[in-house]
Amino acid sequence: MGARAKLTVVGAGNVGASVAQYAVEKELGDVVLVDVLEGIPQGKALDLAQAGPVHHYDSRLVGSNGYDETAGSDIVVITAGLARKPGMTRDDLLFKNAEIVGAVVEQVAAKSPEAILILVTNPLDAMVQLAWQKSGFPPQRVVGMAGILDSARFRTFIAQELAVSVENVTAFVLGGHGDTMVPLPRYSTVAGIPITDLLPADRIEALVKRTANGGAEIVALLKSGSAYYAPAAATVEMVEAILKDKKKILPCAAYLDGQYGVKGLYVGVPVKLGRSGVEQIIEIKLTAEEQAAFQKSAGAVRELVDKLKL
Ligand code: APR
């Protein structure tokens, strides 16, 4: 690695361009944007570079339709693929996005054999599993963004409900990034106080439901695409934790090898993110009910992975 870290973002659409924007605003490194659309990654890279003088960053930005420019990346974020339209679930994207992500990963892995891959394309957990297999990378270097976004949504709703700062709110969401995700109110707190002490059960239940439906709520509003500001912000938190070796505990889609009773599958759990990638899977005690919900969620991920014959 040179003096500056190198970040490649594949897919220069809504999420990818926002990842590039947030990353250079934090001066996390130089950024290569890749997309199949001619001119789009080049144009967005140039536009973002020209925001640098105003927003005080010196990161270099390059756009490309190929992978030569990506060689030697420290981190590759993959957002390439189709986004949801109203009425679609994330799972509806499975086969088309598997084709795209599979092809992207092969090219990325060949050019940047030491990179850490962060997957964003949906259906998330299945795409991470696919990327891990296609790359041949160790599981520590292939990880998916989902839990930070899901818990950021939960945190937003909790803060609004209690009229407190979002900064005071931590939230815990486990499981796959889909309808079966498992928000854990017991471990979700306001200034350290569990929300189970602050809110009645029916209000918590309503916020949990809204969180699980958080992506669909935005798809229904936007009509022609899915959420991207919060997904990009969540992704950049992972990029920063890795490049700065922060050892930050964050919920991510990580490879389970027996933890939480799941073996050989990517599912959302708390992990420690540092310069080596997923440095530890954090196991927390679950109640029987929470464990059952987690197993159900892992089962839903397993079904998709089986459909892809991985
Ligand atoms: N290689 C590179 N880029 C590709 C490829 C490919 N093979 N196929 C598609 N793309 C690009 C598209 O050209 C488009 O610019 O991926 C980009 C996707 O951008 P958007 O359509 O704006 O979608 P976005 O909202 O960014 O979501 C991307 O992230 O959150 C998930 O569910 C979401 O799977 C979706 C992904």
PDB file of N, CA and C and ligand atoms in Angstrom, residues 9-18 34-38 40-41 44 64-65 67 78-84 90 93 96-97 99-101 103-104 107 119-124 127 145 149 153 177 219 222 224-228 231-232, ligand 1:
ATOM      1  N   VAL A   9     -14.664   1.264  -5.822  1.00  0.00           N
ATOM      2  CA  VAL A   9     -16.112   1.111  -5.659  1.00  0.00           C
ATOM      3  C   VAL A   9     -16.661   0.645  -6.996  1.00  0.00           C
ATOM      4  N   VAL A  10     -17.195  -0.567  -7.037  1.00  0.00           N
ATOM      5  CA  VAL A  10     -17.747  -1.098  -8.286  1.00  0.00           C
ATOM      6  C   VAL A  10     -19.258  -0.887  -8.272  1.00  0.00           C
ATOM      7  N   GLY A  11     -19.743  -0.238  -9.342  1.00  0.00           N
ATOM      8  CA  GLY A  11     -21.135   0.210  -9.384  1.00  0.00           C
ATOM      9  C   GLY A  11     -21.123   1.684  -9.019  1.00  0.00           C
ATOM     10  N   ALA A  12     -21.239   2.538 -10.050  1.00  0.00           N
ATOM     11  CA  ALA A  12     -21.193   3.989  -9.789  1.00  0.00           C
ATOM     12  C   ALA A  12     -22.603   4.561  -9.814  1.00  0.00           C
ATOM     13  N   GLY A  13     -23.541   3.778  -9.308  1.00  0.00           N
ATOM     14  CA  GLY A  13     -24.935   4.235  -9.229  1.00  0.00           C
ATOM     15  C   GLY A  13     -25.159   5.034  -7.957  1.00  0.00           C
ATOM     16  N   ASN A  14     -26.372   4.955  -7.452  1.00  0.00           N
ATOM     17  CA  ASN A  14     -26.721   5.759  -6.282  1.00  0.00           C
ATOM     18  C   ASN A  14     -25.881   5.418  -5.059  1.00  0.00           C
ATOM     19  N   VAL A  15     -25.802   4.135  -4.742  1.00  0.00           N
ATOM     20  CA  VAL A  15     -25.049   3.765  -3.543  1.00  0.00           C
ATOM     21  C   VAL A  15     -23.552   3.976  -3.774  1.00  0.00           C
ATOM     22  N   GLY A  16     -23.055   3.512  -4.912  1.00  0.00           N
ATOM     23  CA  GLY A  16     -21.619   3.574  -5.175  1.00  0.00           C
ATOM     24  C   GLY A  16     -21.088   5.002  -5.185  1.00  0.00           C
ATOM     25  N   ALA A  17     -21.811   5.887  -5.856  1.00  0.00           N
ATOM     26  CA  ALA A  17     -21.353   7.282  -5.928  1.00  0.00           C
ATOM     27  C   ALA A  17     -21.383   7.920  -4.537  1.00  0.00           C
ATOM     28  N   SER A  18     -22.385   7.564  -3.732  1.00  0.00           N
ATOM     29  CA  SER A  18     -22.453   8.135  -2.377  1.00  0.00           C
ATOM     30  C   SER A  18     -21.346   7.584  -1.497  1.00  0.00           C
ATOM     31  N   VAL A  34     -15.908   2.211 -10.690  1.00  0.00           N
ATOM     32  CA  VAL A  34     -16.037   1.353 -11.880  1.00  0.00           C
ATOM     33  C   VAL A  34     -17.509   1.096 -12.170  1.00  0.00           C
ATOM     34  N   ASP A  35     -17.865   1.153 -13.434  1.00  0.00           N
ATOM     35  CA  ASP A  35     -19.234   0.820 -13.832  1.00  0.00           C
ATOM     36  C   ASP A  35     -19.211   0.367 -15.284  1.00  0.00           C
ATOM     37  N   VAL A  36     -20.228  -0.396 -15.676  1.00  0.00           N
ATOM     38  CA  VAL A  36     -20.317  -0.803 -17.087  1.00  0.00           C
ATOM     39  C   VAL A  36     -20.821   0.337 -17.971  1.00  0.00           C
ATOM     40  N   LEU A  37     -21.504   1.283 -17.383  1.00  0.00           N
ATOM     41  CA  LEU A  37     -22.056   2.389 -18.187  1.00  0.00           C
ATOM     42  C   LEU A  37     -20.923   3.315 -18.625  1.00  0.00           C
ATOM     43  N   GLU A  38     -20.853   3.562 -19.912  1.00  0.00           N
ATOM     44  CA  GLU A  38     -19.774   4.416 -20.420  1.00  0.00           C
ATOM     45  C   GLU A  38     -19.950   5.855 -19.976  1.00  0.00           C
ATOM     46  N   ILE A  40     -20.269   7.235 -17.127  1.00  0.00           N
ATOM     47  CA  ILE A  40     -20.857   7.516 -15.801  1.00  0.00           C
ATOM     48  C   ILE A  40     -19.791   7.530 -14.692  1.00  0.00           C
ATOM     49  N   PRO A  41     -18.965   6.479 -14.578  1.00  0.00           N
ATOM     50  CA  PRO A  41     -17.966   6.531 -13.490  1.00  0.00           C
ATOM     51  C   PRO A  41     -16.949   7.649 -13.719  1.00  0.00           C
ATOM     52  N   LYS A  44     -18.763  11.016 -12.848  1.00  0.00           N
ATOM     53  CA  LYS A  44     -18.990  11.214 -11.409  1.00  0.00           C
ATOM     54  C   LYS A  44     -17.670  11.418 -10.671  1.00  0.00           C
ATOM     55  N   SER A  64     -13.686   4.458 -14.326  1.00  0.00           N
ATOM     56  CA  SER A  64     -13.257   3.529 -15.374  1.00  0.00           C
ATOM     57  C   SER A  64     -14.362   2.531 -15.710  1.00  0.00           C
ATOM     58  N   ASN A  65     -14.294   1.997 -16.945  1.00  0.00           N
ATOM     59  CA  ASN A  65     -15.184   0.904 -17.314  1.00  0.00           C
ATOM     60  C   ASN A  65     -14.459  -0.447 -17.237  1.00  0.00           C
ATOM     61  N   TYR A  67     -10.939  -2.778 -15.191  1.00  0.00           N
ATOM     62  CA  TYR A  67     -10.398  -3.067 -13.866  1.00  0.00           C
ATOM     63  C   TYR A  67      -8.912  -2.765 -13.696  1.00  0.00           C
ATOM     64  N   ILE A  78     -18.479  -3.447  -3.387  1.00  0.00           N
ATOM     65  CA  ILE A  78     -19.248  -3.877  -4.559  1.00  0.00           C
ATOM     66  C   ILE A  78     -20.721  -3.517  -4.398  1.00  0.00           C
ATOM     67  N   THR A  79     -21.143  -2.580  -5.236  1.00  0.00           N
ATOM     68  CA  THR A  79     -22.550  -2.140  -5.230  1.00  0.00           C
ATOM     69  C   THR A  79     -23.196  -2.414  -6.591  1.00  0.00           C
ATOM     70  N   ALA A  80     -22.463  -3.072  -7.488  1.00  0.00           N
ATOM     71  CA  ALA A  80     -22.983  -3.298  -8.841  1.00  0.00           C
ATOM     72  C   ALA A  80     -24.196  -4.205  -8.794  1.00  0.00           C
ATOM     73  N   GLY A  81     -25.178  -3.882  -9.612  1.00  0.00           N
ATOM     74  CA  GLY A  81     -26.354  -4.746  -9.695  1.00  0.00           C
ATOM     75  C   GLY A  81     -27.617  -3.942  -9.803  1.00  0.00           C
ATOM     76  N   LEU A  82     -28.718  -4.662  -9.808  1.00  0.00           N
ATOM     77  CA  LEU A  82     -30.010  -3.991  -9.890  1.00  0.00           C
ATOM     78  C   LEU A  82     -30.478  -3.618  -8.493  1.00  0.00           C
ATOM     79  N   ALA A  83     -31.231  -2.522  -8.430  1.00  0.00           N
ATOM     80  CA  ALA A  83     -31.852  -2.129  -7.161  1.00  0.00           C
ATOM     81  C   ALA A  83     -33.331  -2.518  -7.218  1.00  0.00           C
ATOM     82  N   ARG A  84     -33.967  -2.508  -6.068  1.00  0.00           N
ATOM     83  CA  ARG A  84     -35.380  -2.910  -6.006  1.00  0.00           C
ATOM     84  C   ARG A  84     -36.307  -1.867  -6.593  1.00  0.00           C
ATOM     85  N   ARG A  90     -35.920  -8.023  -1.733  1.00  0.00           N
ATOM     86  CA  ARG A  90     -34.495  -8.113  -2.063  1.00  0.00           C
ATOM     87  C   ARG A  90     -34.217  -9.437  -2.768  1.00  0.00           C
ATOM     88  N   LEU A  93     -34.077 -10.120  -6.584  1.00  0.00           N
ATOM     89  CA  LEU A  93     -32.907  -9.702  -7.366  1.00  0.00           C
ATOM     90  C   LEU A  93     -31.876 -10.827  -7.516  1.00  0.00           C
ATOM     91  N   LYS A  96     -30.172 -12.351 -11.221  1.00  0.00           N
ATOM     92  CA  LYS A  96     -29.545 -11.307 -12.022  1.00  0.00           C
ATOM     93  C   LYS A  96     -28.312 -10.737 -11.287  1.00  0.00           C
ATOM     94  N   ASN A  97     -28.498 -10.422 -10.019  1.00  0.00           N
ATOM     95  CA  ASN A  97     -27.377  -9.832  -9.279  1.00  0.00           C
ATOM     96  C   ASN A  97     -26.258 -10.840  -9.021  1.00  0.00           C
ATOM     97  N   GLU A  99     -25.286 -13.045 -11.145  1.00  0.00           N
ATOM     98  CA  GLU A  99     -24.516 -13.040 -12.381  1.00  0.00           C
ATOM     99  C   GLU A  99     -23.550 -11.848 -12.392  1.00  0.00           C
ATOM    100  N   ILE A 100     -24.080 -10.674 -12.046  1.00  0.00           N
ATOM    101  CA  ILE A 100     -23.266  -9.449 -12.053  1.00  0.00           C
ATOM    102  C   ILE A 100     -22.158  -9.534 -11.009  1.00  0.00           C
ATOM    103  N   VAL A 101     -22.530  -9.871  -9.785  1.00  0.00           N
ATOM    104  CA  VAL A 101     -21.547  -9.888  -8.689  1.00  0.00           C
ATOM    105  C   VAL A 101     -20.477 -10.953  -8.929  1.00  0.00           C
ATOM    106  N   ALA A 103     -19.281 -12.028 -11.772  1.00  0.00           N
ATOM    107  CA  ALA A 103     -18.337 -11.544 -12.790  1.00  0.00           C
ATOM    108  C   ALA A 103     -17.442 -10.442 -12.219  1.00  0.00           C
ATOM    109  N   VAL A 104     -18.033  -9.560 -11.446  1.00  0.00           N
ATOM    110  CA  VAL A 104     -17.268  -8.449 -10.853  1.00  0.00           C
ATOM    111  C   VAL A 104     -16.193  -8.996  -9.909  1.00  0.00           C
ATOM    112  N   GLN A 107     -13.009 -10.412 -11.499  1.00  0.00           N
ATOM    113  CA  GLN A 107     -12.082  -9.407 -12.030  1.00  0.00           C
ATOM    114  C   GLN A 107     -11.379  -8.641 -10.914  1.00  0.00           C
ATOM    115  N   LEU A 119     -19.352  -6.237   0.440  1.00  0.00           N
ATOM    116  CA  LEU A 119     -20.491  -6.392  -0.460  1.00  0.00           C
ATOM    117  C   LEU A 119     -21.676  -5.551   0.012  1.00  0.00           C
ATOM    118  N   VAL A 120     -22.341  -4.928  -0.966  1.00  0.00           N
ATOM    119  CA  VAL A 120     -23.518  -4.109  -0.652  1.00  0.00           C
ATOM    120  C   VAL A 120     -24.722  -4.568  -1.484  1.00  0.00           C
ATOM    121  N   THR A 121     -24.448  -5.168  -2.634  1.00  0.00           N
ATOM    122  CA  THR A 121     -25.510  -5.597  -3.541  1.00  0.00           C
ATOM    123  C   THR A 121     -26.442  -6.601  -2.859  1.00  0.00           C
ATOM    124  N   ASN A 122     -27.726  -6.470  -3.120  1.00  0.00           N
ATOM    125  CA  ASN A 122     -28.728  -7.372  -2.551  1.00  0.00           C
ATOM    126  C   ASN A 122     -29.077  -8.504  -3.517  1.00  0.00           C
ATOM    127  N   PRO A 123     -29.622  -9.608  -3.017  1.00  0.00           N
ATOM    128  CA  PRO A 123     -29.847  -9.940  -1.605  1.00  0.00           C
ATOM    129  C   PRO A 123     -28.513 -10.181  -0.898  1.00  0.00           C
ATOM    130  N   LEU A 124     -28.281  -9.368   0.120  1.00  0.00           N
ATOM    131  CA  LEU A 124     -26.939  -9.156   0.636  1.00  0.00           C
ATOM    132  C   LEU A 124     -26.206 -10.424   1.076  1.00  0.00           C
ATOM    133  N   MET A 127     -25.176 -12.692  -1.639  1.00  0.00           N
ATOM    134  CA  MET A 127     -24.125 -12.099  -2.482  1.00  0.00           C
ATOM    135  C   MET A 127     -22.755 -12.170  -1.804  1.00  0.00           C
ATOM    136  N   MET A 145     -22.281  -5.479   4.097  1.00  0.00           N
ATOM    137  CA  MET A 145     -22.883  -4.338   4.800  1.00  0.00           C
ATOM    138  C   MET A 145     -24.396  -4.549   4.890  1.00  0.00           C
ATOM    139  N   LEU A 149     -26.677  -0.573   8.702  1.00  0.00           N
ATOM    140  CA  LEU A 149     -27.823   0.134   8.114  1.00  0.00           C
ATOM    141  C   LEU A 149     -29.112  -0.194   8.872  1.00  0.00           C
ATOM    142  N   ARG A 153     -31.277   2.477  11.080  1.00  0.00           N
ATOM    143  CA  ARG A 153     -32.720   2.742  10.915  1.00  0.00           C
ATOM    144  C   ARG A 153     -33.438   2.609  12.258  1.00  0.00           C
ATOM    145  N   HIS A 177     -30.179  -9.761   6.055  1.00  0.00           N
ATOM    146  CA  HIS A 177     -30.684  -8.435   5.674  1.00  0.00           C
ATOM    147  C   HIS A 177     -31.948  -8.651   4.854  1.00  0.00           C
ATOM    148  N   VAL A 219     -38.227   2.425  -0.745  1.00  0.00           N
ATOM    149  CA  VAL A 219     -38.501   2.015  -2.138  1.00  0.00           C
ATOM    150  C   VAL A 219     -39.894   2.513  -2.553  1.00  0.00           C
ATOM    151  N   LEU A 222     -39.612   6.316  -3.152  1.00  0.00           N
ATOM    152  CA  LEU A 222     -38.785   6.741  -4.294  1.00  0.00           C
ATOM    153  C   LEU A 222     -39.346   6.260  -5.631  1.00  0.00           C
ATOM    154  N   SER A 224     -38.517   4.698  -8.021  1.00  0.00           N
ATOM    155  CA  SER A 224     -37.606   4.265  -9.084  1.00  0.00           C
ATOM    156  C   SER A 224     -36.221   3.934  -8.536  1.00  0.00           C
ATOM    157  N   GLY A 225     -36.161   3.252  -7.426  1.00  0.00           N
ATOM    158  CA  GLY A 225     -34.848   2.895  -6.894  1.00  0.00           C
ATOM    159  C   GLY A 225     -34.976   2.643  -5.411  1.00  0.00           C
ATOM    160  N   SER A 226     -33.843   2.334  -4.782  1.00  0.00           N
ATOM    161  CA  SER A 226     -33.903   2.068  -3.344  1.00  0.00           C
ATOM    162  C   SER A 226     -32.985   3.028  -2.603  1.00  0.00           C
ATOM    163  N   ALA A 227     -32.956   2.872  -1.279  1.00  0.00           N
ATOM    164  CA  ALA A 227     -32.216   3.806  -0.418  1.00  0.00           C
ATOM    165  C   ALA A 227     -30.740   3.843  -0.774  1.00  0.00           C
ATOM    166  N   TYR A 228     -30.110   4.988  -0.601  1.00  0.00           N
ATOM    167  CA  TYR A 228     -28.666   5.024  -0.842  1.00  0.00           C
ATOM    168  C   TYR A 228     -27.858   5.878   0.108  1.00  0.00           C
ATOM    169  N   PRO A 231     -27.369   3.573   3.300  1.00  0.00           N
ATOM    170  CA  PRO A 231     -26.520   2.424   2.941  1.00  0.00           C
ATOM    171  C   PRO A 231     -25.066   2.837   2.683  1.00  0.00           C
ATOM    172  N   ALA A 232     -24.872   3.958   2.020  1.00  0.00           N
ATOM    173  CA  ALA A 232     -23.509   4.420   1.729  1.00  0.00           C
ATOM    174  C   ALA A 232     -22.803   4.836   3.016  1.00  0.00           C
TER     175      ALA A 232
HETATM  176  N1  APR B   1     -20.234  -4.097 -13.478  1.00  0.00           N
HETATM  177  C1  APR B   1     -20.171  -2.858 -12.946  1.00  0.00           C
HETATM  178  N2  APR B   1     -21.268  -2.136 -12.680  1.00  0.00           N
HETATM  179  C2  APR B   1     -22.454  -2.670 -12.977  1.00  0.00           C
HETATM  180  C3  APR B   1     -22.592  -3.958 -13.525  1.00  0.00           C
HETATM  181  C4  APR B   1     -21.399  -4.689 -13.782  1.00  0.00           C
HETATM  182  N3  APR B   1     -21.427  -5.898 -14.287  1.00  0.00           N
HETATM  183  N4  APR B   1     -23.904  -4.208 -13.719  1.00  0.00           N
HETATM  184  C5  APR B   1     -24.569  -3.124 -13.278  1.00  0.00           C
HETATM  185  N5  APR B   1     -23.706  -2.197 -12.831  1.00  0.00           N
HETATM  186  C6  APR B   1     -23.977  -0.855 -12.319  1.00  0.00           C
HETATM  187  C7  APR B   1     -25.128  -0.171 -13.025  1.00  0.00           C
HETATM  188  O1  APR B   1     -24.727   0.312 -14.292  1.00  0.00           O
HETATM  189  C8  APR B   1     -25.462   0.939 -12.048  1.00  0.00           C
HETATM  190  O2  APR B   1     -24.773   2.137 -12.323  1.00  0.00           O
HETATM  191  O3  APR B   1     -24.407  -0.912 -10.968  1.00  0.00           O
HETATM  192  C9  APR B   1     -24.991   0.367 -10.689  1.00  0.00           C
HETATM  193  C10 APR B   1     -26.119   0.193  -9.699  1.00  0.00           C
HETATM  194  O4  APR B   1     -26.568   1.454  -9.364  1.00  0.00           O
HETATM  195  P1  APR B   1     -28.112   1.799  -9.093  1.00  0.00           P
HETATM  196  O5  APR B   1     -28.940   1.210 -10.170  1.00  0.00           O
HETATM  197  O6  APR B   1     -28.191   3.257  -8.839  1.00  0.00           O
HETATM  198  O7  APR B   1     -28.455   0.973  -7.778  1.00  0.00           O
HETATM  199  P2  APR B   1     -28.080   1.365  -6.271  1.00  0.00           P
HETATM  200  O8  APR B   1     -29.215   2.092  -5.652  1.00  0.00           O
HETATM  201  O9  APR B   1     -26.735   1.979  -6.225  1.00  0.00           O
HETATM  202  O10 APR B   1     -28.042  -0.076  -5.599  1.00  0.00           O
HETATM  203  C11 APR B   1     -27.037  -0.994  -5.914  1.00  0.00           C
HETATM  204  O11 APR B   1     -26.996  -1.934  -3.723  1.00  0.00           O
HETATM  205  O12 APR B   1     -28.346  -1.505  -1.926  1.00  0.00           O
HETATM  206  C12 APR B   1     -28.092  -2.387  -2.963  1.00  0.00           C
HETATM  207  O13 APR B   1     -30.248  -3.358  -3.491  1.00  0.00           O
HETATM  208  C13 APR B   1     -29.246  -2.444  -3.927  1.00  0.00           C
HETATM  209  O14 APR B   1     -28.452  -4.313  -5.178  1.00  0.00           O
HETATM  210  C14 APR B   1     -28.578  -2.903  -5.172  1.00  0.00           C
HETATM  211  C15 APR B   1     -27.206  -2.251  -5.080  1.00  0.00           C
END
